[in-house]
Amino acid sequence: MTITKQRLGDEEVGTRHFPAHEREDLVRQLERAGEQNEVLEHSVKSLTDELQDVRAERDVFQQKAHRLNAEINHILGNDEILILDVDALCMENRYLHERFCQLQEEIHLLKSNLVKYKSALDCRKTSKICGKPNSSALTGVLSAKQVKELLLSEENGCSLPVTPQSISDLKSLATALLETIHEKNMVIQHQRQINKILGNRVAELEKKLKSLEMSGLWSLPGDEVSEEIAVDQQSSTEISIQESEPPRCVR
C-alpha cells in the first residue's frame, strides 16, 4: 500500500503509472495473498469440523455424567432396582477384547511352533529310516555338548573338518539359534503387550475406585474421612425420607 500511494501520488499532483516490473510484483503479491486466503479458509473449515466433534463429545460426556448422577441417586435412595453399571461393562468389554486379540496372536505363534516341530520330527524320522548316524538332535543339528566340544577344539587349534555334513550341521545350528531368538523376542513382545493391557486395566480400576471414594460410596478400611462422609450422607438421606413421609393420624 505504501508503494502504491507513493506511485499514485496525491490527488493534487495527479495519477502516476506503475512500471512493468512493479506491476508483475504486485500481481505476484496478489496471487500469494489469494493462496494464503485459501489456506486460511481451509483452516477455518477444519477448525469448524473439529468444533463440531468437540461439541458431540461434550454431549456424550454430559449424558454420561447424567447417567452416573442418576445411578448415585438410586444408590443413596436405597432403591431396590438393580443398577446396571454401563461404564464398568464397557471397560470390561474393552479389556476382554484386548485379551482376546492377544490370545489369538499367542495361538498363531503356538501353531507356527507346532508346525516347525512337526517338520523337525519328520526330518528326524526320515534320517532314522535312511540310516544316517550323524543326525544327533531332533532338528538334525549339533547338540549342545557337541557345540561345546567344537568350541574347545577351536581354542586348542583343532579346526572343524570342512565336510558337507559339518557345513549342514553349522547351517542348521545357526538357523535354530535365529529361530530361538525370534521366538524369545515374540514372547517378550507378547509379554509387554499383556503388561500394557493389565496396566491399563489397573489404571481404569483405580480411577473408578477413586471416583467412588470421592463420592463416599466406597472407602478403604480405616479411612475415617470417607466413613464420616458416608455416615453424613446416610443421615441426610434418612432425614429427607422422614420429611417426605406423611404424618400419621393418632386415634
PDB file of C-alpha atoms in Angstrom:
ATOM      1  CA  MET A   1       0.000   0.000   0.000  1.00  0.00           C
ATOM      2  CA  THR A   2       2.883   2.395   0.748  1.00  0.00           C
ATOM      3  CA  ILE A   3       4.451   1.771  -2.648  1.00  0.00           C
ATOM      4  CA  THR A   4       1.071   2.234  -4.294  1.00  0.00           C
ATOM      5  CA  LYS A   5       0.484   5.555  -2.563  1.00  0.00           C
ATOM      6  CA  GLN A   6       3.956   6.739  -3.479  1.00  0.00           C
ATOM      7  CA  ARG A   7       3.444   5.795  -7.112  1.00  0.00           C
ATOM      8  CA  LEU A   8      -0.084   7.136  -7.363  1.00  0.00           C
ATOM      9  CA  GLY A   9       0.815  10.339  -5.559  1.00  0.00           C
ATOM     10  CA  ASP A  10      -1.591  12.878  -4.175  1.00  0.00           C
ATOM     11  CA  GLU A  11      -4.765  13.923  -5.886  1.00  0.00           C
ATOM     12  CA  GLU A  12      -3.364  17.403  -6.467  1.00  0.00           C
ATOM     13  CA  VAL A  13      -0.303  16.126  -8.336  1.00  0.00           C
ATOM     14  CA  GLY A  14      -2.144  13.624 -10.480  1.00  0.00           C
ATOM     15  CA  THR A  15      -2.140   9.906 -11.210  1.00  0.00           C
ATOM     16  CA  ARG A  16       1.149   8.105 -11.767  1.00  0.00           C
ATOM     17  CA  HIS A  17       1.622   4.852 -13.650  1.00  0.00           C
ATOM     18  CA  PHE A  18       3.441   1.713 -12.475  1.00  0.00           C
ATOM     19  CA  PRO A  19       6.372   0.322 -14.397  1.00  0.00           C
ATOM     20  CA  ALA A  20       6.019  -3.170 -15.863  1.00  0.00           C
ATOM     21  CA  HIS A  21       8.256  -4.925 -13.276  1.00  0.00           C
ATOM     22  CA  GLU A  22       6.345  -3.351 -10.378  1.00  0.00           C
ATOM     23  CA  ARG A  23       3.035  -4.482 -11.862  1.00  0.00           C
ATOM     24  CA  GLU A  24       4.413  -8.020 -12.047  1.00  0.00           C
ATOM     25  CA  ASP A  25       5.470  -7.812  -8.399  1.00  0.00           C
ATOM     26  CA  LEU A  26       2.019  -6.625  -7.389  1.00  0.00           C
ATOM     27  CA  VAL A  27       0.387  -9.462  -9.339  1.00  0.00           C
ATOM     28  CA  ARG A  28       2.634 -11.989  -7.589  1.00  0.00           C
ATOM     29  CA  GLN A  29       1.763 -10.448  -4.223  1.00  0.00           C
ATOM     30  CA  LEU A  30      -1.946 -10.706  -5.048  1.00  0.00           C
ATOM     31  CA  GLU A  31      -1.508 -14.368  -6.030  1.00  0.00           C
ATOM     32  CA  ARG A  32       0.313 -15.122  -2.771  1.00  0.00           C
ATOM     33  CA  ALA A  33      -2.398 -13.301  -0.833  1.00  0.00           C
ATOM     34  CA  GLY A  34      -5.046 -15.370  -2.636  1.00  0.00           C
ATOM     35  CA  GLU A  35      -3.221 -18.606  -1.749  1.00  0.00           C
ATOM     36  CA  GLN A  36      -2.940 -17.524   1.878  1.00  0.00           C
ATOM     37  CA  ASN A  37      -6.645 -16.712   1.863  1.00  0.00           C
ATOM     38  CA  GLU A  38      -7.453 -20.223   0.576  1.00  0.00           C
ATOM     39  CA  VAL A  39      -5.239 -21.773   3.260  1.00  0.00           C
ATOM     40  CA  LEU A  40      -6.967 -19.718   5.944  1.00  0.00           C
ATOM     41  CA  GLU A  41     -10.401 -20.710   4.632  1.00  0.00           C
ATOM     42  CA  HIS A  42      -9.377 -24.374   4.733  1.00  0.00           C
ATOM     43  CA  SER A  43      -8.101 -23.913   8.293  1.00  0.00           C
ATOM     44  CA  VAL A  44     -11.369 -22.277   9.334  1.00  0.00           C
ATOM     45  CA  LYS A  45     -13.319 -25.173   7.820  1.00  0.00           C
ATOM     46  CA  SER A  46     -11.197 -27.784   9.593  1.00  0.00           C
ATOM     47  CA  LEU A  47     -11.496 -25.919  12.888  1.00  0.00           C
ATOM     48  CA  THR A  48     -15.263 -25.753  12.432  1.00  0.00           C
ATOM     49  CA  ASP A  49     -15.406 -29.519  11.900  1.00  0.00           C
ATOM     50  CA  GLU A  50     -13.213 -30.042  14.951  1.00  0.00           C
ATOM     51  CA  LEU A  51     -15.504 -27.790  16.976  1.00  0.00           C
ATOM     52  CA  GLN A  52     -18.497 -29.899  15.962  1.00  0.00           C
ATOM     53  CA  ASP A  53     -16.658 -33.064  17.024  1.00  0.00           C
ATOM     54  CA  VAL A  54     -15.787 -31.500  20.375  1.00  0.00           C
ATOM     55  CA  ARG A  55     -19.406 -30.481  20.892  1.00  0.00           C
ATOM     56  CA  ALA A  56     -20.582 -34.014  20.101  1.00  0.00           C
ATOM     57  CA  GLU A  57     -18.039 -35.408  22.554  1.00  0.00           C
ATOM     58  CA  ARG A  58     -19.187 -32.899  25.149  1.00  0.00           C
ATOM     59  CA  ASP A  59     -22.786 -34.068  24.707  1.00  0.00           C
ATOM     60  CA  VAL A  60     -21.656 -37.669  25.213  1.00  0.00           C
ATOM     61  CA  PHE A  61     -19.872 -36.767  28.431  1.00  0.00           C
ATOM     62  CA  GLN A  62     -22.880 -34.796  29.630  1.00  0.00           C
ATOM     63  CA  GLN A  63     -25.121 -37.816  29.080  1.00  0.00           C
ATOM     64  CA  LYS A  64     -22.574 -39.988  30.869  1.00  0.00           C
ATOM     65  CA  ALA A  65     -22.469 -37.621  33.843  1.00  0.00           C
ATOM     66  CA  HIS A  66     -26.267 -37.528  33.940  1.00  0.00           C
ATOM     67  CA  ARG A  67     -26.411 -41.318  33.932  1.00  0.00           C
ATOM     68  CA  LEU A  68     -23.840 -41.565  36.719  1.00  0.00           C
ATOM     69  CA  ASN A  69     -25.714 -38.991  38.779  1.00  0.00           C
ATOM     70  CA  ALA A  70     -28.927 -40.958  38.327  1.00  0.00           C
ATOM     71  CA  GLU A  71     -27.196 -44.144  39.474  1.00  0.00           C
ATOM     72  CA  ILE A  72     -25.767 -42.379  42.534  1.00  0.00           C
ATOM     73  CA  ASN A  73     -29.219 -41.057  43.389  1.00  0.00           C
ATOM     74  CA  HIS A  74     -30.600 -44.584  43.144  1.00  0.00           C
ATOM     75  CA  ILE A  75     -27.865 -45.847  45.458  1.00  0.00           C
ATOM     76  CA  LEU A  76     -28.338 -43.093  48.020  1.00  0.00           C
ATOM     77  CA  GLY A  77     -32.099 -43.548  47.920  1.00  0.00           C
ATOM     78  CA  ASN A  78     -31.787 -47.260  48.731  1.00  0.00           C
ATOM     79  CA  ASP A  79     -33.729 -48.150  45.630  1.00  0.00           C
ATOM     80  CA  GLU A  80     -34.309 -51.877  45.229  1.00  0.00           C
ATOM     81  CA  ILE A  81     -33.982 -51.704  41.439  1.00  0.00           C
ATOM     82  CA  LEU A  82     -30.873 -53.491  40.166  1.00  0.00           C
ATOM     83  CA  ILE A  83     -28.480 -50.875  38.820  1.00  0.00           C
ATOM     84  CA  LEU A  84     -26.511 -51.732  35.684  1.00  0.00           C
ATOM     85  CA  ASP A  85     -23.126 -50.025  35.573  1.00  0.00           C
ATOM     86  CA  VAL A  86     -22.755 -49.307  31.864  1.00  0.00           C
ATOM     87  CA  ASP A  87     -19.292 -47.783  32.234  1.00  0.00           C
ATOM     88  CA  ALA A  88     -17.962 -50.851  34.042  1.00  0.00           C
ATOM     89  CA  LEU A  89     -19.413 -53.100  31.338  1.00  0.00           C
ATOM     90  CA  CYS A  90     -17.778 -51.009  28.591  1.00  0.00           C
ATOM     91  CA  MET A  91     -14.462 -51.118  30.421  1.00  0.00           C
ATOM     92  CA  GLU A  92     -14.739 -54.888  30.893  1.00  0.00           C
ATOM     93  CA  ASN A  93     -15.685 -55.350  27.243  1.00  0.00           C
ATOM     94  CA  ARG A  94     -12.657 -53.353  26.092  1.00  0.00           C
ATOM     95  CA  TYR A  95     -10.358 -55.348  28.379  1.00  0.00           C
ATOM     96  CA  LEU A  96     -11.778 -58.689  27.173  1.00  0.00           C
ATOM     97  CA  HIS A  97     -11.436 -57.608  23.539  1.00  0.00           C
ATOM     98  CA  GLU A  98      -7.758 -56.762  24.039  1.00  0.00           C
ATOM     99  CA  ARG A  99      -7.157 -60.063  25.817  1.00  0.00           C
ATOM    100  CA  PHE A 100      -8.956 -61.937  23.007  1.00  0.00           C
ATOM    101  CA  CYS A 101      -6.704 -60.337  20.376  1.00  0.00           C
ATOM    102  CA  GLN A 102      -3.663 -61.174  22.495  1.00  0.00           C
ATOM    103  CA  LEU A 103      -4.746 -64.813  22.839  1.00  0.00           C
ATOM    104  CA  GLN A 104      -5.289 -65.064  19.090  1.00  0.00           C
ATOM    105  CA  GLU A 105      -1.714 -63.899  18.491  1.00  0.00           C
ATOM    106  CA  GLU A 106      -0.416 -66.424  21.018  1.00  0.00           C
ATOM    107  CA  ILE A 107      -2.410 -69.228  19.352  1.00  0.00           C
ATOM    108  CA  HIS A 108      -0.939 -68.241  15.978  1.00  0.00           C
ATOM    109  CA  LEU A 109       2.571 -68.349  17.464  1.00  0.00           C
ATOM    110  CA  LEU A 110       1.940 -71.758  19.039  1.00  0.00           C
ATOM    111  CA  LYS A 111       0.617 -73.127  15.739  1.00  0.00           C
ATOM    112  CA  SER A 112       3.719 -71.942  13.886  1.00  0.00           C
ATOM    113  CA  ASN A 113       5.956 -73.554  16.521  1.00  0.00           C
ATOM    114  CA  LEU A 114       3.942 -76.765  16.291  1.00  0.00           C
ATOM    115  CA  VAL A 115       4.356 -76.887  12.509  1.00  0.00           C
ATOM    116  CA  LYS A 116       8.095 -76.308  12.871  1.00  0.00           C
ATOM    117  CA  TYR A 117       8.498 -79.049  15.480  1.00  0.00           C
ATOM    118  CA  LYS A 118       6.397 -81.424  13.404  1.00  0.00           C
ATOM    119  CA  SER A 119       8.590 -80.850  10.348  1.00  0.00           C
ATOM    120  CA  ALA A 120      11.688 -81.383  12.510  1.00  0.00           C
ATOM    121  CA  LEU A 121      10.244 -84.640  13.819  1.00  0.00           C
ATOM    122  CA  ASP A 122       9.523 -85.786  10.265  1.00  0.00           C
ATOM    123  CA  CYS A 123      13.111 -84.993   9.299  1.00  0.00           C
ATOM    124  CA  ARG A 124      14.315 -86.987  12.290  1.00  0.00           C
ATOM    125  CA  LYS A 125      12.180 -89.982  11.337  1.00  0.00           C
ATOM    126  CA  THR A 126      13.392 -89.767   7.733  1.00  0.00           C
ATOM    127  CA  SER A 127      17.022 -89.673   8.844  1.00  0.00           C
ATOM    128  CA  LYS A 128      16.468 -92.734  11.046  1.00  0.00           C
ATOM    129  CA  ILE A 129      14.876 -94.641   8.174  1.00  0.00           C
ATOM    130  CA  CYS A 130      17.723 -93.719   5.820  1.00  0.00           C
ATOM    131  CA  GLY A 131      20.258 -94.791   8.459  1.00  0.00           C
ATOM    132  CA  LYS A 132      22.160 -91.516   8.895  1.00  0.00           C
ATOM    133  CA  PRO A 133      24.315 -91.791  12.046  1.00  0.00           C
ATOM    134  CA  ASN A 134      25.304 -88.117  12.189  1.00  0.00           C
ATOM    135  CA  SER A 135      21.836 -86.717  12.916  1.00  0.00           C
ATOM    136  CA  SER A 136      22.304 -86.106  16.617  1.00  0.00           C
ATOM    137  CA  ALA A 137      19.329 -83.953  17.570  1.00  0.00           C
ATOM    138  CA  LEU A 138      15.671 -83.669  16.779  1.00  0.00           C
ATOM    139  CA  THR A 139      16.257 -80.883  14.269  1.00  0.00           C
ATOM    140  CA  GLY A 140      19.290 -82.573  12.704  1.00  0.00           C
ATOM    141  CA  VAL A 141      21.743 -80.021  14.168  1.00  0.00           C
ATOM    142  CA  LEU A 142      24.594 -80.440  16.597  1.00  0.00           C
ATOM    143  CA  SER A 143      23.756 -80.978  20.228  1.00  0.00           C
ATOM    144  CA  ALA A 144      24.838 -78.602  22.996  1.00  0.00           C
ATOM    145  CA  LYS A 145      27.603 -80.981  24.104  1.00  0.00           C
ATOM    146  CA  GLN A 146      28.947 -81.273  20.557  1.00  0.00           C
ATOM    147  CA  VAL A 147      28.890 -77.487  20.128  1.00  0.00           C
ATOM    148  CA  LYS A 148      30.894 -77.125  23.342  1.00  0.00           C
ATOM    149  CA  GLU A 149      33.400 -79.724  22.147  1.00  0.00           C
ATOM    150  CA  LEU A 150      33.748 -77.939  18.814  1.00  0.00           C
ATOM    151  CA  LEU A 151      34.399 -74.611  20.525  1.00  0.00           C
ATOM    152  CA  LEU A 152      37.005 -76.201  22.791  1.00  0.00           C
ATOM    153  CA  SER A 153      38.650 -77.853  19.802  1.00  0.00           C
ATOM    154  CA  GLU A 154      38.796 -74.476  18.046  1.00  0.00           C
ATOM    155  CA  GLU A 155      40.524 -72.999  21.089  1.00  0.00           C
ATOM    156  CA  ASN A 156      43.028 -75.883  21.146  1.00  0.00           C
ATOM    157  CA  GLY A 157      43.872 -75.350  17.494  1.00  0.00           C
ATOM    158  CA  CYS A 158      41.841 -78.212  16.043  1.00  0.00           C
ATOM    159  CA  SER A 159      39.654 -76.868  13.284  1.00  0.00           C
ATOM    160  CA  LEU A 160      36.346 -78.358  12.203  1.00  0.00           C
ATOM    161  CA  PRO A 161      36.707 -80.592   9.137  1.00  0.00           C
ATOM    162  CA  VAL A 162      35.201 -78.981   6.077  1.00  0.00           C
ATOM    163  CA  THR A 163      32.699 -81.608   5.036  1.00  0.00           C
ATOM    164  CA  PRO A 164      29.177 -81.286   3.653  1.00  0.00           C
ATOM    165  CA  GLN A 165      27.805 -82.797   6.867  1.00  0.00           C
ATOM    166  CA  SER A 166      29.638 -80.306   9.130  1.00  0.00           C
ATOM    167  CA  ILE A 167      28.594 -77.356   6.965  1.00  0.00           C
ATOM    168  CA  SER A 168      24.993 -78.571   7.008  1.00  0.00           C
ATOM    169  CA  ASP A 169      25.126 -79.005  10.786  1.00  0.00           C
ATOM    170  CA  LEU A 170      26.503 -75.495  11.282  1.00  0.00           C
ATOM    171  CA  LYS A 171      23.852 -74.013   8.998  1.00  0.00           C
ATOM    172  CA  SER A 172      21.160 -75.907  10.885  1.00  0.00           C
ATOM    173  CA  LEU A 173      22.606 -74.694  14.189  1.00  0.00           C
ATOM    174  CA  ALA A 174      22.621 -71.072  13.011  1.00  0.00           C
ATOM    175  CA  THR A 175      19.043 -71.407  11.748  1.00  0.00           C
ATOM    176  CA  ALA A 176      17.890 -72.950  15.026  1.00  0.00           C
ATOM    177  CA  LEU A 177      19.570 -70.171  17.030  1.00  0.00           C
ATOM    178  CA  LEU A 178      17.953 -67.491  14.876  1.00  0.00           C
ATOM    179  CA  GLU A 179      14.544 -69.128  15.266  1.00  0.00           C
ATOM    180  CA  THR A 180      15.044 -69.379  19.025  1.00  0.00           C
ATOM    181  CA  ILE A 181      15.984 -65.701  19.234  1.00  0.00           C
ATOM    182  CA  HIS A 182      12.936 -64.803  17.136  1.00  0.00           C
ATOM    183  CA  GLU A 183      10.686 -66.864  19.408  1.00  0.00           C
ATOM    184  CA  LYS A 184      12.138 -65.233  22.515  1.00  0.00           C
ATOM    185  CA  ASN A 185      11.590 -61.793  21.010  1.00  0.00           C
ATOM    186  CA  MET A 186       7.993 -62.690  20.173  1.00  0.00           C
ATOM    187  CA  VAL A 187       7.416 -63.948  23.710  1.00  0.00           C
ATOM    188  CA  ILE A 188       8.897 -60.749  25.164  1.00  0.00           C
ATOM    189  CA  GLN A 189       6.743 -58.640  22.845  1.00  0.00           C
ATOM    190  CA  HIS A 190       3.592 -60.534  23.833  1.00  0.00           C
ATOM    191  CA  GLN A 191       4.514 -60.205  27.500  1.00  0.00           C
ATOM    192  CA  ARG A 192       4.949 -56.456  27.100  1.00  0.00           C
ATOM    193  CA  GLN A 193       1.550 -56.198  25.434  1.00  0.00           C
ATOM    194  CA  ILE A 194      -0.030 -58.217  28.244  1.00  0.00           C
ATOM    195  CA  ASN A 195       1.637 -55.992  30.837  1.00  0.00           C
ATOM    196  CA  LYS A 196       0.362 -52.913  28.996  1.00  0.00           C
ATOM    197  CA  ILE A 197      -3.188 -54.295  28.921  1.00  0.00           C
ATOM    198  CA  LEU A 198      -3.040 -55.182  32.606  1.00  0.00           C
ATOM    199  CA  GLY A 199      -1.588 -51.760  33.419  1.00  0.00           C
ATOM    200  CA  ASN A 200      -4.437 -50.025  31.599  1.00  0.00           C
ATOM    201  CA  ARG A 201      -6.904 -52.279  33.409  1.00  0.00           C
ATOM    202  CA  VAL A 202      -5.400 -51.442  36.804  1.00  0.00           C
ATOM    203  CA  ALA A 203      -5.375 -47.712  35.979  1.00  0.00           C
ATOM    204  CA  GLU A 204      -9.060 -47.816  34.986  1.00  0.00           C
ATOM    205  CA  LEU A 205      -9.986 -49.704  38.153  1.00  0.00           C
ATOM    206  CA  GLU A 206      -8.012 -47.268  40.313  1.00  0.00           C
ATOM    207  CA  LYS A 207      -9.747 -44.352  38.613  1.00  0.00           C
ATOM    208  CA  LYS A 208     -13.160 -45.922  39.190  1.00  0.00           C
ATOM    209  CA  LEU A 209     -12.368 -46.685  42.850  1.00  0.00           C
ATOM    210  CA  LYS A 210     -11.094 -43.134  43.276  1.00  0.00           C
ATOM    211  CA  SER A 211     -14.353 -41.720  41.900  1.00  0.00           C
ATOM    212  CA  LEU A 212     -16.364 -43.986  44.205  1.00  0.00           C
ATOM    213  CA  GLU A 213     -14.195 -42.967  47.140  1.00  0.00           C
ATOM    214  CA  MET A 214     -14.628 -39.263  46.361  1.00  0.00           C
ATOM    215  CA  SER A 215     -18.400 -39.715  46.172  1.00  0.00           C
ATOM    216  CA  GLY A 216     -18.401 -41.554  49.513  1.00  0.00           C
ATOM    217  CA  LEU A 217     -19.810 -44.795  48.101  1.00  0.00           C
ATOM    218  CA  TRP A 218     -16.685 -46.800  48.904  1.00  0.00           C
ATOM    219  CA  SER A 219     -13.860 -46.399  51.401  1.00  0.00           C
ATOM    220  CA  LEU A 220     -10.756 -48.249  52.458  1.00  0.00           C
ATOM    221  CA  PRO A 221     -10.712 -50.000  55.854  1.00  0.00           C
ATOM    222  CA  GLY A 222      -9.664 -47.480  58.492  1.00  0.00           C
ATOM    223  CA  ASP A 223     -10.357 -44.424  56.328  1.00  0.00           C
ATOM    224  CA  GLU A 224     -12.106 -42.187  58.856  1.00  0.00           C
ATOM    225  CA  VAL A 225     -12.756 -39.307  56.472  1.00  0.00           C
ATOM    226  CA  SER A 226     -14.580 -41.467  53.928  1.00  0.00           C
ATOM    227  CA  GLU A 227     -16.529 -43.185  56.712  1.00  0.00           C
ATOM    228  CA  GLU A 228     -17.630 -39.808  58.104  1.00  0.00           C
ATOM    229  CA  ILE A 229     -18.732 -38.708  54.627  1.00  0.00           C
ATOM    230  CA  ALA A 230     -20.706 -41.919  54.156  1.00  0.00           C
ATOM    231  CA  VAL A 231     -22.340 -41.551  57.600  1.00  0.00           C
ATOM    232  CA  ASP A 232     -23.276 -37.926  56.877  1.00  0.00           C
ATOM    233  CA  GLN A 233     -24.780 -38.886  53.516  1.00  0.00           C
ATOM    234  CA  GLN A 234     -26.718 -41.743  55.100  1.00  0.00           C
ATOM    235  CA  SER A 235     -28.061 -39.495  57.871  1.00  0.00           C
ATOM    236  CA  SER A 236     -29.065 -36.802  55.379  1.00  0.00           C
ATOM    237  CA  THR A 237     -30.839 -39.444  53.288  1.00  0.00           C
ATOM    238  CA  GLU A 238     -32.734 -40.718  56.344  1.00  0.00           C
ATOM    239  CA  ILE A 239     -33.765 -37.174  57.272  1.00  0.00           C
ATOM    240  CA  SER A 240     -35.045 -36.495  53.753  1.00  0.00           C
ATOM    241  CA  ILE A 241     -37.008 -39.762  53.781  1.00  0.00           C
ATOM    242  CA  GLN A 242     -38.551 -38.896  57.157  1.00  0.00           C
ATOM    243  CA  GLU A 243     -39.521 -35.435  55.935  1.00  0.00           C
ATOM    244  CA  SER A 244     -41.130 -36.870  52.817  1.00  0.00           C
ATOM    245  CA  GLU A 245     -43.316 -39.317  54.803  1.00  0.00           C
ATOM    246  CA  PRO A 246     -46.863 -38.016  55.565  1.00  0.00           C
ATOM    247  CA  PRO A 247     -47.833 -37.558  59.247  1.00  0.00           C
ATOM    248  CA  ARG A 248     -49.685 -40.449  60.798  1.00  0.00           C
ATOM    249  CA  CYS A 249     -53.130 -39.910  62.320  1.00  0.00           C
ATOM    250  CA  VAL A 250     -53.380 -40.787  66.030  1.00  0.00           C
ATOM    251  CA  ARG A 251     -56.713 -42.276  67.082  1.00  0.00           C
TER     252      ARG A 251
END
